[in-house]
Coordinates of C-alpha atoms in Angstrom, one line a residue:
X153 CA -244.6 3.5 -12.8
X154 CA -247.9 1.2 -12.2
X155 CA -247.8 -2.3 -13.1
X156 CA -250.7 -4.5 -13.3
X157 CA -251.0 -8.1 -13.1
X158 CA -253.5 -10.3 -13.1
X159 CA -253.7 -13.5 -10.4
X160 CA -253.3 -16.4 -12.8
X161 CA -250.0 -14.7 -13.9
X162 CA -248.6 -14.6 -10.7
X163 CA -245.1 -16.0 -10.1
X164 CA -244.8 -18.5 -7.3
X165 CA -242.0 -17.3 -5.4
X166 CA -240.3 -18.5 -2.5
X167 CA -241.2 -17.0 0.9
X168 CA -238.4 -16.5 3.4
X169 CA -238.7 -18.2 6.7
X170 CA -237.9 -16.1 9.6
X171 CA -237.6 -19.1 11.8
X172 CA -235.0 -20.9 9.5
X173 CA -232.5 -17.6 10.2
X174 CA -229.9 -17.7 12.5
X175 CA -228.6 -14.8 12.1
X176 CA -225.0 -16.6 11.1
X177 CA -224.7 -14.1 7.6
X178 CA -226.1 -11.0 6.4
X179 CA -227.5 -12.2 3.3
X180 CA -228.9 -15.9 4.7
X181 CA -231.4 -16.8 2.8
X182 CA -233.8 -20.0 3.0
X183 CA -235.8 -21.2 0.6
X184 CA -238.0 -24.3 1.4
X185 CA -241.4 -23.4 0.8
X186 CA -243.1 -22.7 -2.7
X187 CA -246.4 -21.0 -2.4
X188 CA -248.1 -18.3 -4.6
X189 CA -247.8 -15.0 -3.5
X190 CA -251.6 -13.1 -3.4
X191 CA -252.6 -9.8 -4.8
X192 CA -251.9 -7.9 -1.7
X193 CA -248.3 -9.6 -1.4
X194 CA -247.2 -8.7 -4.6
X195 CA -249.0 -5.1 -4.3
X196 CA -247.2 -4.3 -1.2
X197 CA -243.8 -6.1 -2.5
X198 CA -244.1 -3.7 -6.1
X199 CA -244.6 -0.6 -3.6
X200 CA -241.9 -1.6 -1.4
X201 CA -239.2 -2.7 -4.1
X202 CA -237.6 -1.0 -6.7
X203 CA -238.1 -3.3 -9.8
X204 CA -234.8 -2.4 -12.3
X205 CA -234.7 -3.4 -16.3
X206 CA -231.8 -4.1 -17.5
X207 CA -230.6 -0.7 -15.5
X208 CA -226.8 0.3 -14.5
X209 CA -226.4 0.6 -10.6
X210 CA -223.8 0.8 -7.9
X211 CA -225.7 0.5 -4.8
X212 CA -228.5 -1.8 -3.7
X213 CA -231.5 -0.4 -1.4
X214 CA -228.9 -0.4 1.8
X215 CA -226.6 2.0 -0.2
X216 CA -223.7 -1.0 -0.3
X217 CA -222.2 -1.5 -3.4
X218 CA -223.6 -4.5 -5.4
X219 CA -222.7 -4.0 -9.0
X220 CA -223.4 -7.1 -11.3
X221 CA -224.1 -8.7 -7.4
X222 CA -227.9 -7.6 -6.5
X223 CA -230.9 -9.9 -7.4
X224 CA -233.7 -9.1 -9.8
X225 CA -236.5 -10.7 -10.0
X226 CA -238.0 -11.3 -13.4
X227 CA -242.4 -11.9 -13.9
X228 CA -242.5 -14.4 -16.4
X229 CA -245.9 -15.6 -18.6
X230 CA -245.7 -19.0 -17.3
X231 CA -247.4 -20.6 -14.4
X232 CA -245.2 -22.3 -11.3
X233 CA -242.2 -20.6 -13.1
X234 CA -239.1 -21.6 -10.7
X235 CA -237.9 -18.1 -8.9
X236 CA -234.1 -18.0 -9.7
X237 CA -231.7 -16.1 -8.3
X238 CA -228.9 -14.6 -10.7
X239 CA -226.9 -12.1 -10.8
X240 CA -227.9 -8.7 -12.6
X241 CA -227.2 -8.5 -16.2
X242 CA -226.6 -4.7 -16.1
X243 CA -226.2 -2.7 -19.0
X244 CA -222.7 -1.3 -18.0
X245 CA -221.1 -4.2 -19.6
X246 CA -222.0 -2.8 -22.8
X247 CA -219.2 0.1 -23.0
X248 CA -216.9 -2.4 -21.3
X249 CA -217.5 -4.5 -24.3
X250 CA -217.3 -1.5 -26.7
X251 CA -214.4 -0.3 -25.0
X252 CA -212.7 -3.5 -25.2
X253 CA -213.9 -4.0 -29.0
X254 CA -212.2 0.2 -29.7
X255 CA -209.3 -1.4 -27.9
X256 CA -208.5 -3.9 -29.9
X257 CA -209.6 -2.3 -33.1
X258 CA -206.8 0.3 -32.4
X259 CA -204.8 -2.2 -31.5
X260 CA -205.3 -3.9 -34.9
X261 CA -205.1 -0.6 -37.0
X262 CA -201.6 0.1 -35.4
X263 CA -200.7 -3.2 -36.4
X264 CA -201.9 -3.0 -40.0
X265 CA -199.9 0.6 -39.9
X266 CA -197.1 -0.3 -38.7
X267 CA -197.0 -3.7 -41.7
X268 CA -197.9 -0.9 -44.1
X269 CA -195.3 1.4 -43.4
X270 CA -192.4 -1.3 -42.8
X271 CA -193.7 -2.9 -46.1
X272 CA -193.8 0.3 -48.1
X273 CA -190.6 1.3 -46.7
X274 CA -188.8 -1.8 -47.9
X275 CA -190.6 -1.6 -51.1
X276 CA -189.1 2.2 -51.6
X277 CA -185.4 0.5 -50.6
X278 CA -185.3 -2.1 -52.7
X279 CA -186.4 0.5 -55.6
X280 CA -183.6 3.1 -55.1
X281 CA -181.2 -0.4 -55.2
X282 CA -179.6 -0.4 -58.9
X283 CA -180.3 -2.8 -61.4
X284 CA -179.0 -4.0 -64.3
X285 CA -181.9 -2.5 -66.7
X286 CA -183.6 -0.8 -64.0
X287 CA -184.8 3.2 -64.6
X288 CA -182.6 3.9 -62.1
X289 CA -179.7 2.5 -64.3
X290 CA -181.0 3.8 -67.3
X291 CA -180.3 7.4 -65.2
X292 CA -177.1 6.5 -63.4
X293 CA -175.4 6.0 -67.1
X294 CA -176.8 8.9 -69.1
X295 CA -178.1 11.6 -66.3
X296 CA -180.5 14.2 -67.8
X297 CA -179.6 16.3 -65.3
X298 CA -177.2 19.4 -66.2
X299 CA -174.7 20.8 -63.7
X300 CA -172.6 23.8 -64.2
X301 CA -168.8 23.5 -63.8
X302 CA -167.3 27.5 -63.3
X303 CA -163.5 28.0 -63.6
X304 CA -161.7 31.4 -62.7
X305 CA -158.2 32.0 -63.5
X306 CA -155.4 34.4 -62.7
X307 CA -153.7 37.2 -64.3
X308 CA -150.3 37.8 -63.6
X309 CA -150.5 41.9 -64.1
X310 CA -146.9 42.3 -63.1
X311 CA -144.5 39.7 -64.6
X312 CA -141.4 42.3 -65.1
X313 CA -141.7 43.2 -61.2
X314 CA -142.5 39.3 -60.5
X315 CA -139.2 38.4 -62.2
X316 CA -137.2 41.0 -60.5
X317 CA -138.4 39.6 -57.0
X318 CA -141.6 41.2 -55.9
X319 CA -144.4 39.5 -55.2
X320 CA -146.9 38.8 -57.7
X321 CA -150.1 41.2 -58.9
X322 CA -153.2 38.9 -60.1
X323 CA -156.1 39.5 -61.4
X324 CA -159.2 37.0 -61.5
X325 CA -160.6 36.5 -64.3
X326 CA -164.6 34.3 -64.6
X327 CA -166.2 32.7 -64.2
X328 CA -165.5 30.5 -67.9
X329 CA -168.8 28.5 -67.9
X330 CA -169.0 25.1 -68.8
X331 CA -172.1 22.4 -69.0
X332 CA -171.3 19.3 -67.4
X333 CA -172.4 15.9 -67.7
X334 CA -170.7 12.2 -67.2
X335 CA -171.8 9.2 -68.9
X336 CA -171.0 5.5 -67.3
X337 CA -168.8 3.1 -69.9
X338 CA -167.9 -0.3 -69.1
X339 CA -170.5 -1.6 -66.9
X340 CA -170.0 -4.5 -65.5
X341 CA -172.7 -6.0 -62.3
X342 CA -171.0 -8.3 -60.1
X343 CA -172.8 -11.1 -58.3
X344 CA -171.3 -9.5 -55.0
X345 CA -174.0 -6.6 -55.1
X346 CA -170.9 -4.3 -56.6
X347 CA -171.0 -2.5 -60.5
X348 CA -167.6 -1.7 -61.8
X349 CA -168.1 1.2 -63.9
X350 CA -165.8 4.2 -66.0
X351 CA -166.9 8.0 -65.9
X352 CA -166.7 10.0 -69.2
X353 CA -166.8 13.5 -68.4
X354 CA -168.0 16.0 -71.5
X355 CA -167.4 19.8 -70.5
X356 CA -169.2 22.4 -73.0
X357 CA -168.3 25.9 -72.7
X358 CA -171.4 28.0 -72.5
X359 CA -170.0 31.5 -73.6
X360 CA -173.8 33.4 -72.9
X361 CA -173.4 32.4 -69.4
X362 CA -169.5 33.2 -69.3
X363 CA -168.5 37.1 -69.1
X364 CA -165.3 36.0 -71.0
X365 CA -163.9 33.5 -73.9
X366 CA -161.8 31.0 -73.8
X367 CA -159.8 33.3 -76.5
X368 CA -158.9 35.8 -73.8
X369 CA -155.0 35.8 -73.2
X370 CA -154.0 35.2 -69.5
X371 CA -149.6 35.7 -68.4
X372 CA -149.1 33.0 -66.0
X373 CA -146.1 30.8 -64.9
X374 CA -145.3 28.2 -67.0
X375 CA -145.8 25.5 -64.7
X376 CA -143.8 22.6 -66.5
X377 CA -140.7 24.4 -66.9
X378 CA -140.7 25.8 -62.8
X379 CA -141.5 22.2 -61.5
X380 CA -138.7 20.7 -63.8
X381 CA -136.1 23.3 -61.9
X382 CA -138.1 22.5 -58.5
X383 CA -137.1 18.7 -59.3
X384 CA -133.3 19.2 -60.1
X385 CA -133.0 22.3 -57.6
X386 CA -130.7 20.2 -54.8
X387 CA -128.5 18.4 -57.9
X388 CA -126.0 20.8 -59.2
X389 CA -125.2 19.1 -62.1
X390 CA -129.0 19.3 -63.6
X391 CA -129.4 22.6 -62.3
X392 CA -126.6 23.9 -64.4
X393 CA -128.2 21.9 -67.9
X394 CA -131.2 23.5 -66.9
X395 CA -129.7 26.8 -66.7
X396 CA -127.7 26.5 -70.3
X397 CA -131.4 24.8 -71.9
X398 CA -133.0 27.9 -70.4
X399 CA -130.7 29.8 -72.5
X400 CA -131.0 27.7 -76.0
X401 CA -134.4 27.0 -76.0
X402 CA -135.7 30.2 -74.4
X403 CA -137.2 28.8 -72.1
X404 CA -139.5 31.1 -70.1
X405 CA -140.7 31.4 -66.6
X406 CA -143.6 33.3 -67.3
X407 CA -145.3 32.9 -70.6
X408 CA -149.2 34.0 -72.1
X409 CA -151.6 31.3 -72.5
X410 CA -155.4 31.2 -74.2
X411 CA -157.7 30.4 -71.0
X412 CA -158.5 27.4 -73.3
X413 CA -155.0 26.1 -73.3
X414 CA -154.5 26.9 -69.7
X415 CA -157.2 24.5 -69.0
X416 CA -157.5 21.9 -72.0
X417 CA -154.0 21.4 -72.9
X418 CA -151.1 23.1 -75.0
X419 CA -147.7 22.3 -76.5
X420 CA -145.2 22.5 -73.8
X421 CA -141.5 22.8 -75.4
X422 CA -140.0 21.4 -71.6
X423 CA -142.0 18.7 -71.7
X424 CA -141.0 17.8 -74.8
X425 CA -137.1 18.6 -74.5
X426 CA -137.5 16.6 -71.4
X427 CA -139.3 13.4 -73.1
X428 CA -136.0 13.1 -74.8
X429 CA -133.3 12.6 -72.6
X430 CA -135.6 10.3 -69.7
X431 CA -138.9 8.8 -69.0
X432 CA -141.6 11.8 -67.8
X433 CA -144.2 10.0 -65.9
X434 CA -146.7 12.9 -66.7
X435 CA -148.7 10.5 -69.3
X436 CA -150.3 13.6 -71.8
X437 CA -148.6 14.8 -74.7
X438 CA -150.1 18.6 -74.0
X439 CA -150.2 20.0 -70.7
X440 CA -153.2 21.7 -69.0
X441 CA -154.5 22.3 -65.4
X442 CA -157.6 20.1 -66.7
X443 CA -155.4 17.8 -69.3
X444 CA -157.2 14.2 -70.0
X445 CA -160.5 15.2 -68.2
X446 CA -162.5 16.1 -71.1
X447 CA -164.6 13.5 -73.4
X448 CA -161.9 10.9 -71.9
X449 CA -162.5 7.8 -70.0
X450 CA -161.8 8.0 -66.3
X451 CA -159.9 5.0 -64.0
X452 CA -162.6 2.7 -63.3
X453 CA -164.3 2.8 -59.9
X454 CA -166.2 -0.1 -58.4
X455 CA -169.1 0.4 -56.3
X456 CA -171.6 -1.3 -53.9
X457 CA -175.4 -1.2 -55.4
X458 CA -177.4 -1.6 -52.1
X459 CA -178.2 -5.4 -52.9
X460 CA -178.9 -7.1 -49.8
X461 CA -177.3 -4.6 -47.7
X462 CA -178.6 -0.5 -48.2
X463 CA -176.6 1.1 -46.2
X464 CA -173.9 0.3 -48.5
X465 CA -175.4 1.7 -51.2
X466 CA -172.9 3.6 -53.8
X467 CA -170.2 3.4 -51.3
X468 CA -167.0 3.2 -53.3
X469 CA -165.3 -1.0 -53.0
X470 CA -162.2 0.1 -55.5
X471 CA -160.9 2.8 -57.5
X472 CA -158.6 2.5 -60.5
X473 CA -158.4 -1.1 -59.3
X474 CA -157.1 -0.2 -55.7
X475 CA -158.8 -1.0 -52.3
X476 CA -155.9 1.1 -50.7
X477 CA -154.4 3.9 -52.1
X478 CA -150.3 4.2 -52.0
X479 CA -149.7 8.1 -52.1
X480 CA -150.0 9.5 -48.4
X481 CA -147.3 8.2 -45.6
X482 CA -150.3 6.7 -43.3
X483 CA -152.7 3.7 -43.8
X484 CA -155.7 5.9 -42.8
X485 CA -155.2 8.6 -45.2
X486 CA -154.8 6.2 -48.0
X487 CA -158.3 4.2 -47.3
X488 CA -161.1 5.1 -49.9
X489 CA -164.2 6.5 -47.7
X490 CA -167.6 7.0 -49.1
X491 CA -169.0 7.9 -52.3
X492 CA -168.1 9.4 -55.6
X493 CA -170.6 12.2 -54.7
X494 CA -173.1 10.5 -57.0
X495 CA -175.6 9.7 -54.1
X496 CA -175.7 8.7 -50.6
X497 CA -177.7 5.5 -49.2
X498 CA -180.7 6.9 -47.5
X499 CA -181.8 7.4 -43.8
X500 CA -179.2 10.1 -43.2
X501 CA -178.8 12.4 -40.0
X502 CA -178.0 15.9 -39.2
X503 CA -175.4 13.4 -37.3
X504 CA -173.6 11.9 -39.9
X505 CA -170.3 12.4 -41.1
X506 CA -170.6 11.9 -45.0
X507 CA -167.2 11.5 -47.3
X508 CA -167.3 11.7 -50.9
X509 CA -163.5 10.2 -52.8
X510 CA -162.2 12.7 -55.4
X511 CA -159.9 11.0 -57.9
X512 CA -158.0 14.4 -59.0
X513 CA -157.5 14.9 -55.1
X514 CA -155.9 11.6 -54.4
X515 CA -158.0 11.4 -51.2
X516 CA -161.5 11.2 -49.4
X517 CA -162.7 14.6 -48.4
X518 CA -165.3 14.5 -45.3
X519 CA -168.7 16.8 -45.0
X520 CA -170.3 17.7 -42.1
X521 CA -173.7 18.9 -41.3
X522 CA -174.1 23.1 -41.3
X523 CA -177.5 23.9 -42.1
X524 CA -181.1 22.8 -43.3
X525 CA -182.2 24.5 -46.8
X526 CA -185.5 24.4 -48.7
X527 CA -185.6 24.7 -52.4
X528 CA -188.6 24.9 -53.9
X529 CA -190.3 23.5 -51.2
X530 CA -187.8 20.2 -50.5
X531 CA -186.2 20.2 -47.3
X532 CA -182.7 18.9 -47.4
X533 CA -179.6 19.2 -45.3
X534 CA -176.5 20.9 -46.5
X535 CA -173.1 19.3 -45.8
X536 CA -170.0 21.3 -46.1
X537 CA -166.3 20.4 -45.8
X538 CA -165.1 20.5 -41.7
X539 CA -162.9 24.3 -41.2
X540 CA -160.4 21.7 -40.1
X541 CA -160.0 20.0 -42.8
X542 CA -156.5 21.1 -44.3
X543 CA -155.0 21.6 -40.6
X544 CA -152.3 20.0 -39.8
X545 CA -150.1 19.6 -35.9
X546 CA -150.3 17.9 -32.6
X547 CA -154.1 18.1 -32.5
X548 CA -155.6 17.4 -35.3
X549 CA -153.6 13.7 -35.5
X550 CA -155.6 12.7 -38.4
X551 CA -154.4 15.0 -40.9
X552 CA -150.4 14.2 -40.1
X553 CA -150.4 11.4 -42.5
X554 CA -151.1 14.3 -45.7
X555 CA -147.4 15.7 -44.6
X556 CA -144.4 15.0 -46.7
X557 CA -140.5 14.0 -46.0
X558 CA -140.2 17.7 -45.8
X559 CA -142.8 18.6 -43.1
X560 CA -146.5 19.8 -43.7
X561 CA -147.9 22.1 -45.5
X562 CA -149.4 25.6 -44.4
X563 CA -152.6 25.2 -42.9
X564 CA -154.9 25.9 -46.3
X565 CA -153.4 23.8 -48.7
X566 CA -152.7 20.4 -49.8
X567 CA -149.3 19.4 -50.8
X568 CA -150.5 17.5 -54.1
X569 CA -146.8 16.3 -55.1
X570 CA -147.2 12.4 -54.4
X571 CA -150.0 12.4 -56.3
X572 CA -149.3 14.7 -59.8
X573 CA -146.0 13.0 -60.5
X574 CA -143.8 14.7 -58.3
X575 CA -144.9 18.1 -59.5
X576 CA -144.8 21.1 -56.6
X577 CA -148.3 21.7 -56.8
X578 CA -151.0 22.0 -54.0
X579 CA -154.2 22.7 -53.5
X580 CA -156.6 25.0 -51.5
X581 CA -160.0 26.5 -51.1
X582 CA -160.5 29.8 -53.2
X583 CA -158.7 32.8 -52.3
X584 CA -156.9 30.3 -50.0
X585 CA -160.5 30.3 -47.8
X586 CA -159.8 29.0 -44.2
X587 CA -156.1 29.3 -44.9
X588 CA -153.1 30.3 -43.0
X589 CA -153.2 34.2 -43.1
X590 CA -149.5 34.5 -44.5
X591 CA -150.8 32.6 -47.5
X592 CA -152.9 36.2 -48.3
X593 CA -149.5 38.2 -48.3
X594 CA -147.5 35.8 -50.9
X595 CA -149.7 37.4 -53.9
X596 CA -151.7 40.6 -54.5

């Protein structure tokens, strides 16, 4: 590159005066006189030195590193312009500054994120929170949402052969189909974040979905007649009334039922012949495995709403106006876990151990993680009941407080006495599923 200059422009610079050096440092540099350089000075000194604008560099004409450190001299437009000496304004700093600037930019946009999602994820808790008049309310008390309810029952094929001793022949029979829905009565919001409500079941009995009716004619045991002889079977006295009202009243052990009076309710002659010498404590006037269920208010349950606290959220405070239930021999079998299957508060993990309180069980049943599902494109965890569940012994400490005066049950069921007014009933998964094996040989 060829520079031209003329001699009235000419910087006055200071020349360096070798006799002023010591030799002391490196870079020593005198500057006491102040006279124009001439044409041939500069000439030679533009030949000799590189002259940089505004140019990026790591070394200076040694090869030592001088970043932002070497000198540059600048030719100005005005006459007897000082020479300074400065360090070089290289244009590096520009991506330092850029980078810096991108820096905090991310910085910033991570901040802004992060408000965002914390913000819109406490906007989405505080909406799944029930409210008095909220949509969610409006939902919780009349859900749109229809769930199936399938029964099967058992038919007793050999009653003759049953009553001579041999062990029983069923048949299954179902599934007996039945909409379900459950509206909420009596709501009441508490100041404490809590709602007390009361659940009114409606079952409809959907006979296109159902292979049989509720017309079809099932032989069974009647139940009310063999848990009054299971209640008297250790006092002589009552045993032998029983035996003689067997006799007058015809009493039978095994009698043929509608599947709709099986279920719903039917005139039991024992429970009526009983109401009349004592006090029954079984509260129905007709008996049925799901008696006082349908289109009837259920005991009242209180529960939290998520106000000021979600992970509380539809946990259950009370039902039927306990804290503590009073049917099992231990304290922790008789404290009311988690919800009444209703919904869960969110954030949940494969982790978790989830309970959901079943009134007609008398207890809090406990689900466990098994698998991840996707319906329809939702990805959602399934939680089953535990295989341990109804297992009773030394190891599985837990589950002693479910056994009665008269030891536990067989590992499968639950002894359901305490809880359906002294009644030998008990309860277990279908076809007694995760069961004690003997349990398979009692029936057919």
């Amino acid at each position: 590159m060829e520079y031209k200059y003329s001699p009235s422009e000419f910087p006055k610079y200071h020349k360096r005066r070798d006799d002023d050096y010591d030799g002391d440092d490196e870079e020593h540099e005198t500057l006491e006189e102040e006279t124009p350089m001439t044409e041939e000075e500069l000439e030679a000194y533009v030949k000799t030195k590189t002259v940089k604008c505004c140019l990026c560099s790591n070394e200076d004409s040694d090869g030592a590193d001088t970043r932002g450190d070497e000198k540059h001299m600048l030719v100005g437009q005005k006459k007897n312009k000082r020479i300074m000496r400065r360090k070089s304004q290289c244009c590096c700093c520009r991506w330092q500054c850029l980078l810096t600037m991108f820096l905090i930019s991310a910085f910033a946009l991570m901040a802004v994120l992060a408000w965002w999602d914390s913000t819109l994820h406490g906007a989405l808790l505080k909406s799944v929170v029930m409210k008095e008049g909220s949509p969610k309310d409006h939902m919780w008390r009349s859900s749109s949402i229809d769930a199936f309810y399938k029964v099967w029952v058992f038919n007793l094929t050999n009653p003759q052969e049953f009553m001579a001793g041999d062990r029983p022949r069923v048949y299954e029979l179902g599934p007996y189909v039945y909409k379900y829905r459950e509206t909420k009565h009596n709501v009441r919001y508490n100041i404490d974040g809590t709602v007390l409500y009361q659940g009114k079941p409606i079952y409809q009995f959907q006979p296109h979905l159902s292979p049989g009716r509720e017309e079809d004619v099932v032989t069974t045991v009647n139940i009310p007649f063999v848990n009054a002889a299971e209640m008297v079977k250790n006092e002589e006295v009552v045993k032998t009334v029983m035996k003689v009202m067997k006799k007058v009243h015809s009493f039978d052990t095994v009698r043929s039922l509608t599947v709709g009076e099986l279920l719903w309710g039917h005139r039991s002659r024992v429970l009526d012949w009983a109401r009349t010498l004592q006090d029954v404590p079984y509260p129905h006037q007709l008996f049925g495995l799901l008696m006082g269920l349908n289109d009837t208010l259920q005991p009242p349950y209180v529960i939290h709403t998520g106000l000021n606290d979600v992970s509380r959220m539809n946990q259950i405070v009370a039902w039927n106006k306990r804290q503590l239930l009073e049917f099992w021999s231990g304290t922790e079998c008789n404290v009311i876990r988690g919800t009444d299957g209703n919904g869960f508060a969110p954030g949940l993990s494969k982790e978790d151990k989830l309970f959901i309180f079943n009134g007609q069980l008398c207890r809090s049943l406990p689900l466990v993680y098994n698998s991840t599902v996707t319906r329809q494109g939702l990805e959602s965890y399934k939680f089953v009941p535990p295989s341990d569940i109804f297992t009773y012994g030394p190891d599985y400490p837990d589950n002693q407080c479910y056994c009665g005066t008269e030891g536990c049950p067989a590992r499968g069921l639950v002894d359901m006495k305490p809880c359906y007014f002294g009644a030998s009933v008990a309860f277990s998964f279908p076809h007694f599923y995760d069961g004690d094996p003997k349990l398979r040989h009692l029936v057919r």
